[in-house]
């Protein structure tokens, strides 16, 4: 009988008369299969089959918008790769399993490899750490995301319109709450960004100094001005009209 070709390669050790046990280094999924140990003597041979099955801890990635405006809807997406396939997924908030009996608050949908959690009508009580735990027959993988819920900072222009004359300076007042969640503030004229870098014409109009000063007004400055504020949770804006009269 022809002797089977032995395993070769730097990852295999042993499997000899002196060291009959076979060691496989850096085992991977491609090593799955049936291994046969043969022994020969002058009379005959004997063999035994050994099945090797490899597994890994589920790899879990959790995605989703992390800064939510009060009242909004968020979808968290949990992607899983696993060997063997996962048997079930558990969603948690602050380590406590989410109760899906109230479908007006939480819903989940999708597959075990790509499952989504939908949270309705986000409130500040929904702030916290959410986790997706994926289980296979051997181990558990998890991923977390921090959700922050807050309000959109309001912008307020007190005047309904401003009136000025050619050649004068004017301040368009925009009131905002100084809040750590504020990201940036901009001004628009007739829906186009005001060129604040033109410091001879404009000053202020920033987060630190939100009111916009227009220097040496001319007729072309007439129009609708928008004070637009973006914070972590959304955007707020207010509009005012500037009328310019001749001298």
XYZ file of N, CA and C in Angstrom:
741
model
N 0.843 -1.199 0.000
C 0.000 0.000 0.000
C 0.882 1.254 0.000
N 0.511 2.222 -0.806
C 1.289 3.455 -0.895
C 1.144 4.269 0.388
N 2.258 4.727 0.928
C 2.229 5.520 2.162
C 1.755 6.934 1.855
N 0.746 7.449 2.610
C 0.247 8.808 2.371
C 1.353 9.843 2.562
N 1.275 10.906 1.793
C 2.266 11.976 1.913
C 2.097 12.678 3.254
N 3.185 12.837 4.014
C 3.074 13.487 5.330
C 2.854 14.993 5.181
N 2.346 15.598 6.248
C 2.204 17.053 6.288
C 3.578 17.702 6.362
N 3.752 18.759 5.590
C 5.024 19.478 5.613
C 4.756 20.970 5.761
N 5.746 21.666 6.235
C 5.620 23.106 6.403
C 6.068 23.529 7.783
N 6.437 24.808 7.895
C 7.002 25.304 9.150
C 5.978 25.356 10.280
N 4.682 25.280 9.964
C 3.665 25.344 11.028
C 3.431 23.989 11.695
N 3.959 22.929 11.117
C 3.722 21.584 11.664
C 4.958 21.077 12.392
N 4.732 20.516 13.550
C 5.822 19.949 14.353
C 5.376 18.610 14.928
N 6.324 17.701 15.068
C 5.993 16.367 15.582
C 5.479 15.483 14.464
N 4.590 14.551 14.855
C 4.060 13.613 13.866
C 5.096 12.609 13.401
N 6.011 12.233 14.309
C 7.078 11.281 13.982
C 7.077 10.153 15.002
N 7.925 9.151 14.753
C 8.058 8.051 15.723
C 8.493 8.598 17.071
N 9.452 9.534 17.039
C 9.953 10.087 18.291
C 8.942 10.991 18.982
N 8.208 11.785 18.198
C 7.184 12.698 18.740
C 5.906 12.472 17.936
N 5.121 11.488 18.326
C 3.960 11.115 17.504
C 2.850 12.170 17.449
N 2.707 12.986 18.492
C 1.646 14.002 18.481
C 1.988 15.105 17.480
N 0.956 15.620 16.798
C 1.143 16.666 15.795
C 0.751 18.017 16.381
N 1.658 18.976 16.290
C 1.380 20.346 16.725
C 1.258 21.242 15.497
N 0.166 22.035 15.463
C -0.052 22.989 14.371
C -0.005 24.393 14.963
N 0.924 25.186 14.500
C 1.039 26.559 14.991
C 0.120 27.499 14.208
N -0.345 28.549 14.920
C -1.138 29.606 14.273
C -2.313 29.025 13.493
N -3.143 28.292 14.204
C -4.268 27.594 13.578
C -5.261 28.589 12.991
N -5.776 28.279 11.806
C -6.793 29.101 11.154
C -7.920 28.249 10.626
N -8.933 28.921 10.073
C -10.111 28.207 9.584
C -9.767 27.217 8.482
N -8.726 27.491 7.701
C -8.354 26.580 6.613
C -7.753 25.281 7.130
N -7.459 25.213 8.427
C -6.921 23.976 9.006
C -8.018 22.996 9.401
N -9.281 23.410 9.293
C -10.382 22.492 9.595
C -10.272 21.240 8.728
N -10.652 20.114 9.292
C -10.677 18.882 8.502
C -10.363 17.663 9.333
N -10.182 16.542 8.650
C -9.878 15.266 9.299
C -8.402 14.954 9.124
N -7.720 14.729 10.223
C -6.304 14.376 10.235
C -6.184 12.898 10.594
N -5.303 12.202 9.886
C -5.132 10.770 10.114
C -3.713 10.483 10.571
N -3.605 9.754 11.689
C -2.308 9.324 12.211
C -2.098 7.856 11.805
N -1.026 7.593 11.039
C -0.704 6.237 10.591
C 0.503 5.714 11.365
N 0.476 4.424 11.686
C 1.626 3.748 12.296
C 1.876 2.446 11.534
N 3.129 2.207 11.224
C 3.496 1.020 10.456
C 4.521 0.211 11.247
N 4.460 -1.108 11.091
C 5.557 -1.980 11.542
C 5.762 -3.060 10.486
N 6.536 -4.044 10.797
C 6.835 -5.071 9.802
C 5.656 -5.949 9.457
N 4.640 -5.934 10.277
C 3.483 -6.810 10.058
C 2.377 -6.102 9.279
N 2.170 -4.794 9.576
C 1.061 -4.089 8.932
C 0.990 -2.641 9.396
N -0.200 -2.082 9.355
C -0.384 -0.686 9.734
C -1.674 -0.512 10.527
N -1.731 0.611 11.256
C -2.953 1.017 11.958
C -3.087 2.526 11.785
N -4.288 3.027 11.923
C -4.511 4.473 11.764
C -5.673 4.915 12.638
N -5.698 6.187 12.925
C -6.802 6.780 13.674
C -7.091 8.167 13.091
N -8.377 8.493 12.934
C -8.784 9.798 12.417
C -9.103 10.756 13.566
N -8.685 11.991 13.400
C -8.987 13.041 14.382
C -9.564 14.237 13.626
N -10.741 14.685 14.035
C -11.386 15.831 13.389
C -10.997 17.131 14.091
N -10.595 18.108 13.312
C -10.241 19.421 13.856
C -11.259 20.454 13.373
N -11.836 21.171 14.325
C -12.753 22.269 13.999
C -12.278 23.507 14.738
N -12.101 24.602 14.013
C -11.645 25.849 14.631
C -12.819 26.807 14.798
N -12.705 27.692 15.790
C -13.736 28.699 16.023
C -13.065 30.004 16.437
N -13.822 31.086 16.386
C -13.299 32.359 16.871
C -14.372 33.107 17.645
N -13.905 34.051 18.433
C -14.829 34.941 19.142
C -15.520 35.839 18.124
N -16.842 36.012 18.217
C -17.526 36.889 17.263
C -16.893 38.280 17.213
N -16.659 38.754 16.000
C -16.151 40.113 15.795
C -17.347 41.031 15.569
N -17.500 42.034 16.441
C -18.700 42.872 16.440
C -18.312 44.333 16.216
N -19.018 44.993 15.312
C -18.830 46.429 15.062
C -20.182 47.115 15.162
N -20.248 48.169 15.980
C -21.505 48.882 16.218
C -21.389 50.298 15.665
N -22.340 50.667 14.809
C -22.320 51.970 14.152
C -23.624 52.716 14.432
N -23.560 54.040 14.331
C -24.778 54.842 14.477
C -24.449 56.259 14.895
N -25.377 57.169 14.623
C -25.220 58.566 15.017
C -25.184 58.657 16.531
N -24.229 59.404 17.070
C -24.022 59.421 18.516
C -24.602 60.649 19.203
N -24.807 61.721 18.470
C -25.389 62.934 19.049
C -26.778 63.139 18.463
N -27.793 63.030 19.317
C -29.179 63.028 18.851
C -29.942 64.219 19.400
N -30.755 64.814 18.551
C -31.654 65.869 19.005
C -32.848 65.245 19.707
N -33.326 65.904 20.754
C -34.510 65.423 21.473
C -35.654 65.219 20.477
N -36.311 64.059 20.583
C -37.441 63.746 19.714
C -37.082 63.033 18.432
N -35.795 62.875 18.167
C -35.379 62.247 16.912
C -35.404 60.724 17.009
N -35.189 60.086 15.881
C -35.131 58.623 15.790
C -33.709 58.237 15.408
N -33.169 57.213 16.060
C -31.820 56.763 15.747
C -31.840 55.277 15.419
N -30.964 54.891 14.497
C -30.790 53.480 14.156
C -29.333 53.113 14.411
N -29.120 52.120 15.275
C -27.783 51.585 15.527
C -27.639 50.288 14.739
N -26.506 50.131 14.074
C -26.285 48.961 13.228
C -25.174 48.104 13.809
N -25.469 46.812 13.993
C -24.518 45.865 14.579
C -24.117 44.844 13.517
N -22.850 44.893 13.109
C -22.342 43.949 12.106
C -21.472 42.903 12.790
N -21.699 41.638 12.422
C -21.038 40.524 13.113
C -20.442 39.555 12.100
N -19.202 39.142 12.353
C -18.616 38.002 11.652
C -18.205 36.993 12.710
N -18.467 35.711 12.426
C -18.245 34.704 13.466
C -18.091 33.325 12.845
N -17.294 32.481 13.496
C -17.174 31.058 13.159
C -17.196 30.266 14.449
N -18.245 29.457 14.646
C -19.410 29.254 13.778
C -20.325 30.486 13.813
N -21.407 30.449 13.055
C -22.338 31.569 13.025
C -22.901 31.847 14.412
N -23.240 33.120 14.664
C -23.820 33.467 15.962
C -25.205 32.841 16.091
N -25.570 32.528 17.329
C -26.876 31.919 17.609
C -27.903 32.951 18.039
N -27.449 34.014 18.687
C -28.374 35.080 19.058
C -27.611 36.353 19.408
N -28.351 37.464 19.420
C -27.799 38.787 19.731
C -28.620 39.417 20.842
N -27.932 40.069 21.769
C -28.598 40.792 22.851
C -28.184 42.259 22.800
N -29.179 43.145 22.828
C -28.923 44.585 22.909
C -29.063 45.032 24.359
N -28.141 45.891 24.795
C -28.171 46.361 26.179
C -27.970 47.872 26.233
N -28.521 48.464 27.289
C -28.241 49.866 27.631
C -27.711 49.868 29.051
N -26.484 50.360 29.203
C -25.823 50.351 30.520
C -25.853 48.946 31.129
N -25.514 47.944 30.321
C -25.398 46.524 30.711
C -26.734 45.852 31.016
N -27.850 46.570 30.885
C -29.176 45.986 31.145
C -29.834 45.658 29.805
N -30.285 44.401 29.599
C -30.924 44.042 28.329
C -32.123 44.938 28.024
N -32.238 45.344 26.771
C -33.349 46.197 26.341
C -34.618 45.371 26.220
N -35.711 45.933 26.722
C -37.015 45.269 26.656
C -37.720 45.700 25.367
N -37.933 44.743 24.475
C -38.525 45.060 23.180
C -40.044 44.913 23.173
N -40.646 44.747 24.343
C -42.106 44.604 24.388
C -42.812 45.913 24.028
N -42.166 47.059 24.331
C -42.734 48.355 23.971
C -42.205 48.753 22.597
N -42.924 48.405 21.557
C -42.460 48.640 20.193
C -42.555 50.102 19.774
N -43.180 50.929 20.600
C -43.199 52.359 20.296
C -41.885 53.023 20.702
N -41.054 52.316 21.481
C -39.770 52.862 21.920
C -38.595 52.176 21.236
N -38.613 50.838 21.195
C -37.500 50.086 20.614
C -38.014 49.068 19.599
N -37.264 48.922 18.520
C -37.513 47.847 17.563
C -36.170 47.341 17.062
N -36.117 46.048 16.767
C -34.914 45.523 16.138
C -35.312 44.743 14.893
N -34.423 44.764 13.910
C -34.714 44.084 12.656
C -33.401 43.759 11.957
N -33.483 42.918 10.922
C -32.285 42.493 10.213
C -31.901 41.079 10.584
N -30.714 40.685 10.172
C -30.219 39.326 10.399
C -29.273 39.287 11.591
N -28.837 38.082 11.940
C -27.867 37.944 13.031
C -26.497 38.488 12.629
N -26.251 38.582 11.340
C -24.969 39.125 10.876
C -25.024 40.644 10.694
N -26.218 41.181 10.567
C -26.371 42.624 10.346
C -27.703 43.063 10.955
N -27.690 43.238 12.281
C -28.927 43.568 12.986
C -28.933 45.054 13.359
N -30.141 45.639 13.371
C -30.283 47.064 13.663
C -31.242 47.284 14.827
N -30.901 48.275 15.631
C -31.742 48.709 16.746
C -32.259 50.102 16.432
N -33.579 50.279 16.476
C -34.186 51.588 16.242
C -34.748 52.111 17.560
N -34.366 53.338 17.906
C -34.848 54.001 19.119
C -35.707 55.182 18.685
N -36.953 55.203 19.140
C -37.890 56.251 18.754
C -37.934 57.361 19.808
N -38.230 58.593 19.346
C -38.491 59.723 20.237
C -37.410 59.846 21.313
N -36.173 60.044 20.872
C -35.044 60.113 21.805
C -35.228 61.231 22.825
N -34.988 60.896 24.081
C -35.054 61.850 25.182
C -33.733 61.803 25.946
N -33.545 62.775 26.838
C -32.284 62.806 27.586
C -32.110 61.567 28.448
N -33.214 60.911 28.812
C -33.116 59.662 29.583
C -32.549 58.525 28.739
N -32.489 58.713 27.425
C -31.931 57.681 26.544
C -30.418 57.796 26.408
N -29.838 58.820 27.028
C -28.380 58.941 26.997
C -27.738 57.734 27.668
N -26.575 57.333 27.172
C -25.862 56.249 27.833
C -25.100 55.384 26.849
N -24.580 54.276 27.372
C -23.787 53.337 26.588
C -24.659 52.173 26.133
N -24.711 51.971 24.826
C -25.464 50.862 24.242
C -24.474 49.818 23.731
N -24.841 48.552 23.892
C -23.959 47.482 23.435
C -24.734 46.463 22.624
N -24.019 45.857 21.691
C -24.528 44.726 20.920
C -23.660 43.530 21.278
N -24.254 42.508 21.902
C -23.536 41.300 22.304
C -23.926 40.159 21.372
N -22.933 39.550 20.734
C -23.185 38.454 19.794
C -22.617 37.156 20.365
N -23.420 36.099 20.337
C -23.057 34.823 20.951
C -22.957 33.731 19.883
N -21.854 32.972 19.925
C -21.835 31.709 19.199
C -21.736 30.574 20.217
N -21.498 29.371 19.781
C -21.515 28.231 20.703
C -20.335 28.220 21.660
N -19.343 29.090 21.430
C -18.122 29.013 22.216
C -17.778 30.289 22.981
N -18.221 31.429 22.482
C -17.769 32.678 23.104
C -18.746 33.809 22.757
N -18.454 34.984 23.329
C -19.293 36.167 23.121
C -18.428 37.335 22.675
N -18.895 38.056 21.664
C -18.236 39.285 21.230
C -19.153 40.470 21.487
N -18.578 41.629 21.731
C -19.407 42.802 22.037
C -18.791 44.068 21.461
N -19.643 45.050 21.205
C -19.198 46.373 20.787
C -20.144 47.392 21.404
N -19.618 48.567 21.734
C -20.429 49.585 22.413
C -20.380 50.907 21.662
N -21.393 51.732 21.917
C -21.425 53.088 21.383
C -22.073 53.987 22.428
N -21.538 55.196 22.557
C -22.053 56.159 23.529
C -23.039 57.087 22.828
N -24.262 57.168 23.359
C -25.299 58.015 22.778
C -25.515 59.235 23.675
N -25.520 60.412 23.045
C -25.771 61.658 23.754
C -27.024 62.306 23.159
N -27.926 62.759 24.012
C -29.182 63.359 23.555
C -29.302 64.765 24.142
N -29.623 65.722 23.315
C -29.757 67.093 23.803
C -30.584 67.939 22.855
N -30.732 69.206 23.207
C -31.545 70.110 22.407
C -30.717 70.929 21.440
N -31.369 71.404 20.397
C -30.733 72.303 19.435
C -30.702 73.714 20.031
N -29.537 74.344 20.021
C -29.417 75.705 20.543
C -30.154 76.675 19.620
N -31.008 77.492 20.198
C -31.847 78.389 19.404
C -31.124 79.690 19.084
N -31.315 80.159 17.858
C -30.835 81.487 17.468
C -32.020 82.451 17.447
N -31.788 83.680 17.918
C -32.875 84.665 17.982
C -32.392 86.019 17.482
N -33.097 86.552 16.495
C -32.894 87.934 16.052
C -34.124 88.714 16.496
N -33.931 89.691 17.373
C -35.061 90.376 18.003
C -35.847 91.246 17.028
N -35.147 91.877 16.099
C -35.827 92.788 15.168
C -36.467 92.026 14.008
N -37.590 92.533 13.527
C -38.206 91.968 12.331
C -37.459 92.436 11.081
N -36.901 93.639 11.138
C -36.087 94.161 10.040
C -35.220 95.296 10.580
N -34.187 95.614 9.821
C -33.308 96.746 10.139
C -33.360 97.737 8.978
N -33.259 99.029 9.328
C -33.208 100.088 8.316
C -31.977 100.947 8.592
N -31.189 101.196 7.574
C -30.012 102.053 7.723
C -29.804 102.849 6.444
N -28.851 103.777 6.486
C -28.559 104.616 5.325
C -27.206 104.244 4.728
N -27.061 104.535 3.468
C -25.794 104.321 2.778
C -24.676 105.048 3.516
N -23.549 104.371 3.719
C -22.389 104.961 4.377
C -22.321 104.722 5.862
N -23.418 104.270 6.480
C -23.418 104.014 7.924
C -22.964 102.581 8.217
N -22.617 102.354 9.484
C -22.352 101.001 9.979
C -23.604 100.500 10.693
N -23.836 99.186 10.648
C -25.009 98.634 11.328
C -24.664 97.278 11.925
N -25.290 96.993 13.065
C -25.113 95.703 13.730
C -26.409 94.906 13.649
N -26.332 93.713 13.063
C -27.467 92.787 13.036
C -27.311 91.860 14.236
N -28.175 92.041 15.217
C -28.016 91.316 16.477
C -28.581 89.898 16.392
N -27.764 88.945 16.786
C -28.179 87.540 16.868
C -27.852 87.036 18.267
N -28.863 86.557 18.969
C -28.681 86.075 20.337
C -28.644 84.554 20.347
N -27.648 84.001 21.032
C -27.553 82.552 21.200
C -27.150 82.245 22.634
N -27.462 81.040 23.059
C -27.025 80.580 24.371
C -25.607 80.049 24.254
N -24.736 80.506 25.145
C -23.364 80.010 25.162
C -23.364 78.599 25.731
N -23.147 77.614 24.873
C -23.277 76.217 25.283
C -22.102 75.413 24.737
N -21.627 74.455 25.518
C -20.467 73.651 25.107
C -20.766 72.783 23.891
N -22.059 72.579 23.584
C -22.406 71.746 22.425
C -22.398 72.528 21.116
N -22.260 73.855 21.183
C -22.220 74.656 19.954
C -20.970 74.323 19.139
N -21.146 74.221 17.827
C -20.038 73.850 16.942
C -19.566 75.040 16.116
N -20.458 75.664 15.378
C -20.065 76.846 14.610
C -21.271 77.721 14.306
N -20.987 78.998 14.000
C -22.019 79.967 13.649
C -21.617 80.642 12.348
N -22.592 80.839 11.482
C -22.313 81.503 10.209
C -23.458 82.443 9.857
N -23.158 83.397 9.008
C -24.169 84.322 8.491
C -24.303 84.108 6.990
N -25.538 84.217 6.514
C -25.809 84.135 5.092
C -26.571 85.385 4.651
N -26.314 85.809 3.438
C -27.091 86.903 2.836
C -27.767 86.347 1.589
N -29.087 86.391 1.608
C -29.854 85.827 0.487
C -29.383 84.406 0.166
N -29.178 83.624 1.251
C -28.839 82.198 1.205
C -27.413 81.909 0.748
N -26.577 82.933 0.629
C -25.160 82.738 0.316
C -24.324 83.160 1.515
N -23.227 82.431 1.776
C -22.390 82.728 2.932
C -21.812 84.138 2.853
N -21.908 84.845 3.973
C -21.277 86.159 4.074
C -19.763 85.965 4.164
N -19.008 86.743 3.413
C -17.555 86.600 3.359
C -16.912 87.341 4.531
N -16.920 86.657 5.679
C -16.416 87.292 6.901
C -14.929 87.609 6.826
N -14.225 86.944 5.901
C -12.797 87.231 5.785
C -12.547 88.642 5.238
N -13.582 89.248 4.675
C -13.467 90.644 4.214
C -13.651 91.556 5.427
N -12.585 91.722 6.179
C -12.671 92.424 7.462
C -12.903 93.928 7.304
N -12.695 94.468 6.121
C -13.008 95.889 5.914
C -14.521 96.086 5.834
N -15.209 95.037 5.435
C -16.659 95.130 5.266
C -17.415 94.562 6.463
N -16.905 93.453 7.010
C -17.643 92.756 8.072
C -16.756 92.540 9.294
N -17.401 92.482 10.446
C -16.703 92.067 11.669
C -17.672 91.298 12.552
N -17.073 90.503 13.432
C -17.823 89.603 14.320
C -18.592 88.560 13.486
N -19.771 88.147 13.916
C -20.504 87.098 13.199
C -19.928 85.717 13.428
N -19.412 85.491 14.662
C -18.799 84.208 15.016
C -19.446 83.667 16.283
N -19.018 82.471 16.692
C -19.551 81.893 17.928
C -19.320 82.810 19.120
N -18.121 83.368 19.212
C -17.807 84.219 20.360
C -18.539 85.553 20.294
N -18.711 86.075 19.093
C -19.388 87.364 18.892
C -20.396 87.191 17.753
N -21.573 86.639 18.072
C -22.511 86.224 17.019
C -23.137 87.351 16.207
N -23.312 88.535 16.779
C -23.928 89.632 16.019
C -22.999 90.077 14.893
N -23.576 90.392 13.738
C -22.799 90.760 12.554
C -22.785 92.273 12.370
N -21.578 92.826 12.238
C -21.428 94.257 11.966
C -21.082 94.438 10.488
N -21.865 95.284 9.822
C -21.594 95.623 8.421
C -21.109 97.067 8.379
N -19.910 97.264 7.880
C -19.307 98.600 7.832
C -19.601 99.284 6.495
N -19.796 100.609 6.580
C -19.939 101.433 5.374
C -20.968 100.829 4.411
N -22.174 100.742 4.888
C -23.252 100.083 4.143
C -23.491 100.768 2.800
N -23.730 99.931 1.766
C -24.175 100.481 0.486
C -25.431 99.745 0.034
N -25.978 100.174 -1.088
C -27.257 99.635 -1.545
C -27.216 98.113 -1.757
N -26.054 97.602 -2.164
C -25.944 96.166 -2.444
C -26.018 95.314 -1.179
N -25.925 95.955 -0.010
C -26.011 95.208 1.251
C -27.449 94.901 1.644
N -28.414 95.498 0.983
C -29.815 95.216 1.308
C -30.139 93.758 0.984
N -30.978 93.153 1.813
C -31.373 91.766 1.574
C -31.737 91.056 2.855
N -31.912 89.754 2.754
C -32.265 88.924 3.908
C -31.019 88.263 4.476
N -30.798 88.451 5.771
C -29.635 87.897 6.453
C -30.083 86.784 7.404
N -29.337 85.690 7.385
C -29.647 84.532 8.226
C -28.513 84.285 9.202
N -28.857 84.216 10.483
C -27.900 83.802 11.515
C -28.118 82.307 11.736
N -27.115 81.497 11.431
C -27.255 80.037 11.437
C -26.270 79.416 12.419
N -26.798 78.665 13.353
C -25.972 78.048 14.397
C -26.095 76.531 14.331
N -24.955 75.873 14.342
C -24.930 74.411 14.376
C -24.373 73.959 15.714
N -25.088 73.035 16.375
C -24.514 72.395 17.558
C -24.495 70.892 17.337
N -24.128 70.135 18.346
C -23.973 68.692 18.183
C -25.264 68.001 17.774
N -26.402 68.638 18.042
C -27.677 67.957 17.857
C -28.485 68.457 16.662
N -28.007 69.495 15.989
C -28.746 69.992 14.839
C -28.439 71.452 14.556
N -29.300 72.064 13.757
C -29.078 73.435 13.292
C -30.291 74.307 13.577
N -30.024 75.548 13.994
C -31.074 76.537 14.227
C -30.720 77.806 13.459
N -31.744 78.494 12.966
C -31.462 79.738 12.249
C -32.613 80.724 12.407
N -32.283 82.004 12.233
C -33.289 83.062 12.239
C -32.915 84.059 11.143
N -33.926 84.702 10.566
C -33.724 85.560 9.398
C -34.226 86.971 9.689
N -33.510 87.959 9.165
C -33.934 89.352 9.291
C -33.648 90.076 7.974
N -34.479 91.054 7.661
C -34.281 91.827 6.434
C -33.564 93.137 6.750
N -32.605 93.469 5.919
C -31.917 94.752 6.022
C -32.355 95.634 4.852
N -32.877 96.828 5.191
C -33.271 97.810 4.178
C -32.267 98.953 4.193
N -31.836 99.370 3.040
C -30.831 100.432 2.935
C -31.437 101.620 2.191
N -31.390 102.787 2.849
C -31.932 104.017 2.266
C -30.801 104.880 1.724
N -31.122 105.658 0.728
C -30.135 106.613 0.214
C -29.917 107.715 1.241
N -28.789 108.383 1.153
C -28.503 109.480 2.088
C -29.489 110.621 1.900
